[in-house]
XYZ file of C-alpha atoms in Angstrom:
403
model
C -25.881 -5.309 -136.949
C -25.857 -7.760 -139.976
C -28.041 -5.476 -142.666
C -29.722 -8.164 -143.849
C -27.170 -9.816 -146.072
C -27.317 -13.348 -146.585
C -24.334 -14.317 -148.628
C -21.151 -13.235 -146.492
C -17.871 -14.830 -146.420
C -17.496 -17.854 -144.066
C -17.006 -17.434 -140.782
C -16.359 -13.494 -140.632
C -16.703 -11.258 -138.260
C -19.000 -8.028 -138.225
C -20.412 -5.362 -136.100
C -17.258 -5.072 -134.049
C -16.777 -8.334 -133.654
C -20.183 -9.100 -131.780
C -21.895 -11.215 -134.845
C -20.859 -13.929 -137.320
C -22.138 -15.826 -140.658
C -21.666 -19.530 -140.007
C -22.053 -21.208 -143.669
C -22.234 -24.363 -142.344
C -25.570 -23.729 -140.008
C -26.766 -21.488 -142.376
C -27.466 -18.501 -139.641
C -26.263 -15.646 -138.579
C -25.258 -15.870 -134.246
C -23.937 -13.812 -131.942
C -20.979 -13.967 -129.474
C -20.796 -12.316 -126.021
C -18.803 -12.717 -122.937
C -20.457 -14.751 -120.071
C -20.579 -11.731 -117.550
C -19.511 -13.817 -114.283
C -16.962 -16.342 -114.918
C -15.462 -15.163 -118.851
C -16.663 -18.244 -120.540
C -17.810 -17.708 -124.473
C -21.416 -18.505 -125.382
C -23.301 -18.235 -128.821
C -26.396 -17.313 -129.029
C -28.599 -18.674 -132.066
C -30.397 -15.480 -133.872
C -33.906 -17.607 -134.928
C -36.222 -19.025 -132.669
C -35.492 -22.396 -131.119
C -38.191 -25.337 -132.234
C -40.523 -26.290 -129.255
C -39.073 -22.478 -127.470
C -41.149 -20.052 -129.646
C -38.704 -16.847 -127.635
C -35.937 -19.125 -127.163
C -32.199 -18.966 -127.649
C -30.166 -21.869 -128.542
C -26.455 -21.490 -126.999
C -23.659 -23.307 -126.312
C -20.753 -23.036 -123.885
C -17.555 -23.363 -126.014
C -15.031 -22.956 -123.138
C -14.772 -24.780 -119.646
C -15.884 -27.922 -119.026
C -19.639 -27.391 -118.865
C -21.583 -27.338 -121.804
C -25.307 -26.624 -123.155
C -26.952 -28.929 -125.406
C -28.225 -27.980 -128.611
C -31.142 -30.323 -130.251
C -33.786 -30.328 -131.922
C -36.239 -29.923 -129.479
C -35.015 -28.818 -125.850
C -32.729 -26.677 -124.059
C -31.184 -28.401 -121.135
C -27.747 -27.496 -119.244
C -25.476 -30.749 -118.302
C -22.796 -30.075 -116.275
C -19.604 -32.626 -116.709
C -21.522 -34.959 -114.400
C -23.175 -35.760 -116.886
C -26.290 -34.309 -113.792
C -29.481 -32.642 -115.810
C -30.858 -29.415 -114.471
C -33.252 -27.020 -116.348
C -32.281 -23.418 -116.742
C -34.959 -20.622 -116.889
C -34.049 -17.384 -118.709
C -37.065 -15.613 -117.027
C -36.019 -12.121 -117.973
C -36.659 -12.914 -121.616
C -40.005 -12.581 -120.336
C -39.901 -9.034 -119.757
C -39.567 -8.494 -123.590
C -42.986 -10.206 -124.389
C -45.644 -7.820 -123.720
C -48.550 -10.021 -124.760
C -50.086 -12.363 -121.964
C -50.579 -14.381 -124.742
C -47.323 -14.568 -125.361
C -45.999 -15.210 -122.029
C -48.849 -17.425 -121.372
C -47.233 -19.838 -124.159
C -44.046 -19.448 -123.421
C -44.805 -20.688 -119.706
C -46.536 -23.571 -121.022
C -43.793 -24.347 -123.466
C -41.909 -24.419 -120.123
C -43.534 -26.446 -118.028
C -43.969 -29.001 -120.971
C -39.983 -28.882 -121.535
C -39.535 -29.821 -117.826
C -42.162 -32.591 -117.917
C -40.173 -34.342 -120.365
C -36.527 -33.793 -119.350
C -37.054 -34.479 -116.015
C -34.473 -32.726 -114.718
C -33.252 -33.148 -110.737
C -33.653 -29.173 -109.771
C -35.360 -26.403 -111.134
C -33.527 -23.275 -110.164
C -35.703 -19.767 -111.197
C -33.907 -16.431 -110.455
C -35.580 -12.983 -109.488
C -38.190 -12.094 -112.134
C -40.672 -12.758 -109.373
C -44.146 -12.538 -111.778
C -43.003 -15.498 -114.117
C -40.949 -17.144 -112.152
C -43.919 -17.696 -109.614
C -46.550 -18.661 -112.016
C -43.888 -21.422 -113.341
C -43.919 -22.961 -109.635
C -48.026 -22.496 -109.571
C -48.122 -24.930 -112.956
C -45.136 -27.236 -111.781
C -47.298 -27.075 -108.543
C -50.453 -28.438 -110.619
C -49.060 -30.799 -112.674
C -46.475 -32.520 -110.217
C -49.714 -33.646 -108.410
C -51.003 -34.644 -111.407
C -48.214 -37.066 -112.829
C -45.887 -38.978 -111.214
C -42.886 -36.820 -111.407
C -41.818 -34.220 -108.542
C -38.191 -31.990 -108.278
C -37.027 -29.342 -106.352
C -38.033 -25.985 -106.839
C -35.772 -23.099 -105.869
C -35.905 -19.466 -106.560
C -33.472 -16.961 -105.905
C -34.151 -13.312 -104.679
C -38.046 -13.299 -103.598
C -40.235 -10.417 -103.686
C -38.969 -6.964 -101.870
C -41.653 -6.769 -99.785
C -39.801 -4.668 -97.331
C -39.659 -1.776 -100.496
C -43.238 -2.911 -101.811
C -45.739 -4.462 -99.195
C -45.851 -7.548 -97.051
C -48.732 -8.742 -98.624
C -47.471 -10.024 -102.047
C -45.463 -12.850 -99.634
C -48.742 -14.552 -99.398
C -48.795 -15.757 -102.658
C -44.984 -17.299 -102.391
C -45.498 -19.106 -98.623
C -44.780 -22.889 -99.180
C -44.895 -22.277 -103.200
C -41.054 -23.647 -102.917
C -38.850 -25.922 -101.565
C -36.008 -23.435 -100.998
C -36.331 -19.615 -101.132
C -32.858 -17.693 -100.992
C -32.117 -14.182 -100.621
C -29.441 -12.224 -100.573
C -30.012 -9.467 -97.747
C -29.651 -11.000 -94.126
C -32.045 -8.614 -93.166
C -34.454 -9.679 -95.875
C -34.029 -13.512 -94.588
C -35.426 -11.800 -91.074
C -38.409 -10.504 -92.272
C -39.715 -13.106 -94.225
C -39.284 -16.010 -91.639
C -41.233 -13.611 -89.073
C -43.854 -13.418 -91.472
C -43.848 -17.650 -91.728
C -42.098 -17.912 -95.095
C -39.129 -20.019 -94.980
C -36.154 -18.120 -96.475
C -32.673 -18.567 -96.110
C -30.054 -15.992 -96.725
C -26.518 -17.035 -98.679
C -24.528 -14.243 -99.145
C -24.524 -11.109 -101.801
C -22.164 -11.868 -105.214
C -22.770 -7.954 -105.271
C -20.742 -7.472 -101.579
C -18.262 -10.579 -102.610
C -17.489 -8.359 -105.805
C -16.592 -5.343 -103.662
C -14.567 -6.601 -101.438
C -12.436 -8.492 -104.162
C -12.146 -4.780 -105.762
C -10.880 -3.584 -102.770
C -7.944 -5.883 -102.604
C -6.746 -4.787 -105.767
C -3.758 -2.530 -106.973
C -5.146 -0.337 -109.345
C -2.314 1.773 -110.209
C -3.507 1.707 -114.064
C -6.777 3.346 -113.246
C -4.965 5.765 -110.831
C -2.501 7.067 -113.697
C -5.142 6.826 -116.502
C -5.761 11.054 -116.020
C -8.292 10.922 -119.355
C -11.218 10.018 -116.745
C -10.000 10.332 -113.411
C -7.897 13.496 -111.454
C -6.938 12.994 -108.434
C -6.493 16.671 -107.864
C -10.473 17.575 -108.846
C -13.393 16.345 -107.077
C -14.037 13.045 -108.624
C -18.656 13.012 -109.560
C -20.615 9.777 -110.780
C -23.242 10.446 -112.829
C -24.868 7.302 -112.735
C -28.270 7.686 -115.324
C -29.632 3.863 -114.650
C -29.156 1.272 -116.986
C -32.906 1.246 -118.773
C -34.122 3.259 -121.769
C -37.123 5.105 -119.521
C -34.363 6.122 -116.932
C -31.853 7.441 -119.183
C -35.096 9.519 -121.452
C -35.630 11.180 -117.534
C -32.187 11.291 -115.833
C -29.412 12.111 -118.321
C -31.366 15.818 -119.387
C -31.488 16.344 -115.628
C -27.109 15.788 -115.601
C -26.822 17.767 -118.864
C -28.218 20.627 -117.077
C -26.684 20.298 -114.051
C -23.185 20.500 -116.009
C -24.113 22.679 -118.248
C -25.206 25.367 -114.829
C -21.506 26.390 -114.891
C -21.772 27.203 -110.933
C -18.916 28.391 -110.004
C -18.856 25.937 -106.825
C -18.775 23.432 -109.321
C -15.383 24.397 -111.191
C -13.357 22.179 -109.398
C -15.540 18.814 -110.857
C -14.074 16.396 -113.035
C -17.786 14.727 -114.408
C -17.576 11.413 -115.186
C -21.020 9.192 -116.818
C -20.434 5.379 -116.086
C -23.121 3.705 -118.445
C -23.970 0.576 -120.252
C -22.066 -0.730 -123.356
C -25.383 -0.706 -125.454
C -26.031 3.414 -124.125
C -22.750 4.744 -124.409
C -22.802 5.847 -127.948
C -26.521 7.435 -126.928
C -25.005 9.090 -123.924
C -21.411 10.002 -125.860
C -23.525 11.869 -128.580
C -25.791 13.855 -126.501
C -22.680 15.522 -124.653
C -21.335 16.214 -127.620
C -24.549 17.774 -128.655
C -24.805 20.171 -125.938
C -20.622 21.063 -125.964
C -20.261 19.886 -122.611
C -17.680 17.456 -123.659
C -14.092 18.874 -122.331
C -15.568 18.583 -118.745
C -17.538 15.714 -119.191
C -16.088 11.700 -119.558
C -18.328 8.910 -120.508
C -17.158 5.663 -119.570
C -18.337 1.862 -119.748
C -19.366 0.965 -116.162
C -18.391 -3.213 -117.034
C -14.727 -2.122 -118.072
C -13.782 0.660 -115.317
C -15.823 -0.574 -112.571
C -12.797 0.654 -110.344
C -14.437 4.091 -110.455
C -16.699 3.584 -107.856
C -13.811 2.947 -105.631
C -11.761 6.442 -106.402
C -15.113 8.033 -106.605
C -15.709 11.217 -104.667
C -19.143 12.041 -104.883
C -22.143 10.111 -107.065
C -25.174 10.630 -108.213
C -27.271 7.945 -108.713
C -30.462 6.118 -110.139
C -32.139 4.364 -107.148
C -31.307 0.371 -107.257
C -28.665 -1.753 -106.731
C -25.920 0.606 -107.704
C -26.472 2.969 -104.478
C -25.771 0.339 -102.132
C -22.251 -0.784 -104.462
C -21.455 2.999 -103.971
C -22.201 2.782 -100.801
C -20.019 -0.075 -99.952
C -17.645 1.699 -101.834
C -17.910 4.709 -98.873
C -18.499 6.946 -101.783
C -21.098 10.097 -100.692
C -24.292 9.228 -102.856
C -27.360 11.054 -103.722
C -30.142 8.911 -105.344
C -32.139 10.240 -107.827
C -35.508 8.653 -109.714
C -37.717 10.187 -112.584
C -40.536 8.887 -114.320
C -43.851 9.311 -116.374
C -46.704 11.023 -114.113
C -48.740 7.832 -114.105
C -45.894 5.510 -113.097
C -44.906 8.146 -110.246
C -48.415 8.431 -109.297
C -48.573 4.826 -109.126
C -45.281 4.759 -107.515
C -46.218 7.056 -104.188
C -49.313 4.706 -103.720
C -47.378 1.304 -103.559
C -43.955 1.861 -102.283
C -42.590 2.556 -99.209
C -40.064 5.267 -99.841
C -38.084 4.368 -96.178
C -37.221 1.211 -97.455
C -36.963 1.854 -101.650
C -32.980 2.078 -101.334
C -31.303 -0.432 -100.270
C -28.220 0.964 -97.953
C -31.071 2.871 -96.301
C -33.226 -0.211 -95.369
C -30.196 -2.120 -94.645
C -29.166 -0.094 -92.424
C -32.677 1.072 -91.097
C -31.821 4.992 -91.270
C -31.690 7.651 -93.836
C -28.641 7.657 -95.018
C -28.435 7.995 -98.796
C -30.936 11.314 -99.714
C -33.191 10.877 -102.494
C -34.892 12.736 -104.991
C -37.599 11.493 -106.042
C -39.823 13.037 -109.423
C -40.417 16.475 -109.014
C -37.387 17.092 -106.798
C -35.522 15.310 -108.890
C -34.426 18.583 -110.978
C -30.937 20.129 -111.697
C -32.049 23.004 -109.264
C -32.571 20.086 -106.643
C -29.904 18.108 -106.990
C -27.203 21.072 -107.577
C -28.116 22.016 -104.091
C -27.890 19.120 -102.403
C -24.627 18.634 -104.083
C -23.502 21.943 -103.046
C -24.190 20.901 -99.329
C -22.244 17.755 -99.585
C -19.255 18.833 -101.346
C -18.848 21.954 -98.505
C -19.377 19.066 -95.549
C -17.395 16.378 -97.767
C -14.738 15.128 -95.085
C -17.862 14.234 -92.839
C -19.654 13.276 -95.207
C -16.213 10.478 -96.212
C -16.235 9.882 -92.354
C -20.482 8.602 -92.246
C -20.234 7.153 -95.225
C -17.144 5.230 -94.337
C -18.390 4.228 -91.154
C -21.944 3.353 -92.489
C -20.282 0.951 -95.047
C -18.813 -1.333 -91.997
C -22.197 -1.529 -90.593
C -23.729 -2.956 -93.517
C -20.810 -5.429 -94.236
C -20.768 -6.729 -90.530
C -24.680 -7.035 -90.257
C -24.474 -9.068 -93.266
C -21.859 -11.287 -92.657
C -18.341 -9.943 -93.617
C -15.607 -8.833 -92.050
């Protein structure tokens, strides 16, 4: 977003406000919005010294703050307490073992010499897990020993029991956040403990709001049409298989289907993809695109979805929205796929609730033909559809905790 230019005016902004020149550092960084509680980080463009894929960043509102030296990245809360923070998904941008290899090691190294009073790793369950094997190895090997926790272990329930081998007694505290998932893992003689969903917490605080303005915005939403999701997943490989598979569906012109207002919640870094592709095919005046982080309310006033498998079908769920899940890959990946998953349990609402409720589509059956029939049947039984969806929701919420 910066074009390369390396004498800009101090301190200005470019690429809609997302990157700035700081003279005085001598680099270009970039500014985003901390997603969960609106606090303003930067985050340092070239590589950190001593964290070869690293970031440097600093909170610059609130009273919490990250470091920045020379040589390490540690988060010190106004305590003045030192815990180490793993960004383990920047792992799933280096492809070479290598790589990763190092970066691990650069890790484990960092943590040796800070210290620190916790180590906290969250999902990522690959990396994160080879980080507790070394911290393992070398806390027996020196005479310092912390904590370690990790957050959201393997879904063995979606991808066999087996893999839960390798994580028994690998960690001093293992949380998840599916009560049913805490049930499972202590009958197989892994200690887990479950503490709550943010995901549920985040729906239920949506449905205590007003939201009048979304109501009266009629550019996306009309309440007198039937109300579709197109949800297309969030990654590059699901939008290359699922948005041509919407495009056609919308661009059928069935004449059940004349009463839809379309609407295509994606990502901020998509929607310019997604915006110019239904231009492309003219399918525009029926068609909204919308950024799922700024109109998130649109899963409430939803009246149908359609949706890549993951977390999102069990929000729409929650949301007592009638879903259909759909999934599309390469052949290999699918082939792969059918071998090693267990398709009762891939989405979540339906292991949750340990019955079929949410349909899916999986690969080959996940066509326009496919899903425009499917659709057909739901929007001609859609007031019992509402009525199982609505009542399926309160199961989930009450098994898990909330009221």
């Amino acid at each position: 977003g910066c074009g390369g230019t390396t004498e800009p005016p101090s301190l200005e902004y470019y690429a809609d406000d997302k990157y700035l020149y700081d003279e005085e550092t001598n680099s270009w960084k970039y500014v985003e919005a901390c997603e969960k509680d609106g606090n303003r980080y930067i985050y340092e463009s070239k590589p950190t010294k001593g964290m070869p894929y690293g970031r440097k960043f600093h909170k610059i509102d609130g009273e919490e703050k990250f470091l920045k030296e020379d040589d390490k990245i540690v988060y010190e809360d106004y305590r003045g307490d030192k815990y180490f923070a793993v960004d383990c998904e920047r792992t799933e941008f280096t492809n070479s073992i290598k790589c990763k290899n190092k970066y691990l090691n650069e890790i484990v190294k960092l943590i040796l010499k800070e210290k620190p009073k916790v180590v906290i790793t969250i999902d990522t369950k690959g990396f994160s897990l080879a980080l507790a094997k070394q911290l393992k190895l070398k806390f027996s090997e020196t005479n310092f020993k912390c904590p370690l926790i990790h957050f959201v272990p393997p879904t063995i329930w979606a991808y066999g029991k087996s893999r839960i081998k390798k994580w028994k007694d690998m960690h001093d505290g293992l949380f998840c956040l599916f009560k049913k998932e805490e049930a499972i893992l202590n009958k197989l003689n892994t200690k887990c403990k479950y503490v709550g969903n943010p995901v549920i917490e985040k729906i239920l605080n949506c449905n205590n709001k007003n939201d009048t303005k979304l109501i009266n915005n009629k550019s996306y939403y009309n309440p007198k049409s039937i109300n579709c999701l197109l949800l297309p997943g969030s990654r590059e490989s699901e939008l290359k298989y699922l948005l041509p598979e919407f495009i056609s569906l919308i661009k059928s012109e069935n004449p059940k289907f004349t009463n839809i207002n379309w609407i295509i919640p994606t990502t901020k870094l998509q929607f310019d993809e997604v915006t110019s592709k239904i231009k492309k095919y003219n399918i525009s005046t029926n068609t909204k695109v919308v950024t799922l982080e700024e109109n998130y309310e649109l899963l409430k006033y939803a009246d149908l979805a359609i949706a890549c498998s993951g977390t999102i079908t069990l929000e729409l769920v929650l949301f007592k929205v009638p879903t259909i899940a759909i999934y599309k890959s390469d052949f290999l990946s699918a082939f792969i796929g059918r071998l090693l998953v267990d398709f009762q349990n891939v989405l979540l609402p339906n292991f949750l609730l340990g019955d079929k409720l949410v349909p899916f589509l999986f690969q080959e059956k996940c066509s326009s033909f496919h899903i425009s029939n499917l659709l057909i049947e739901f929007i001609q039984d859609i007031e019992n559809k509402r009525k199982l969806f609505r009542n399926y929701s309160q199961i989930i919420l009450n098994n898990m905790g909330y009221k």
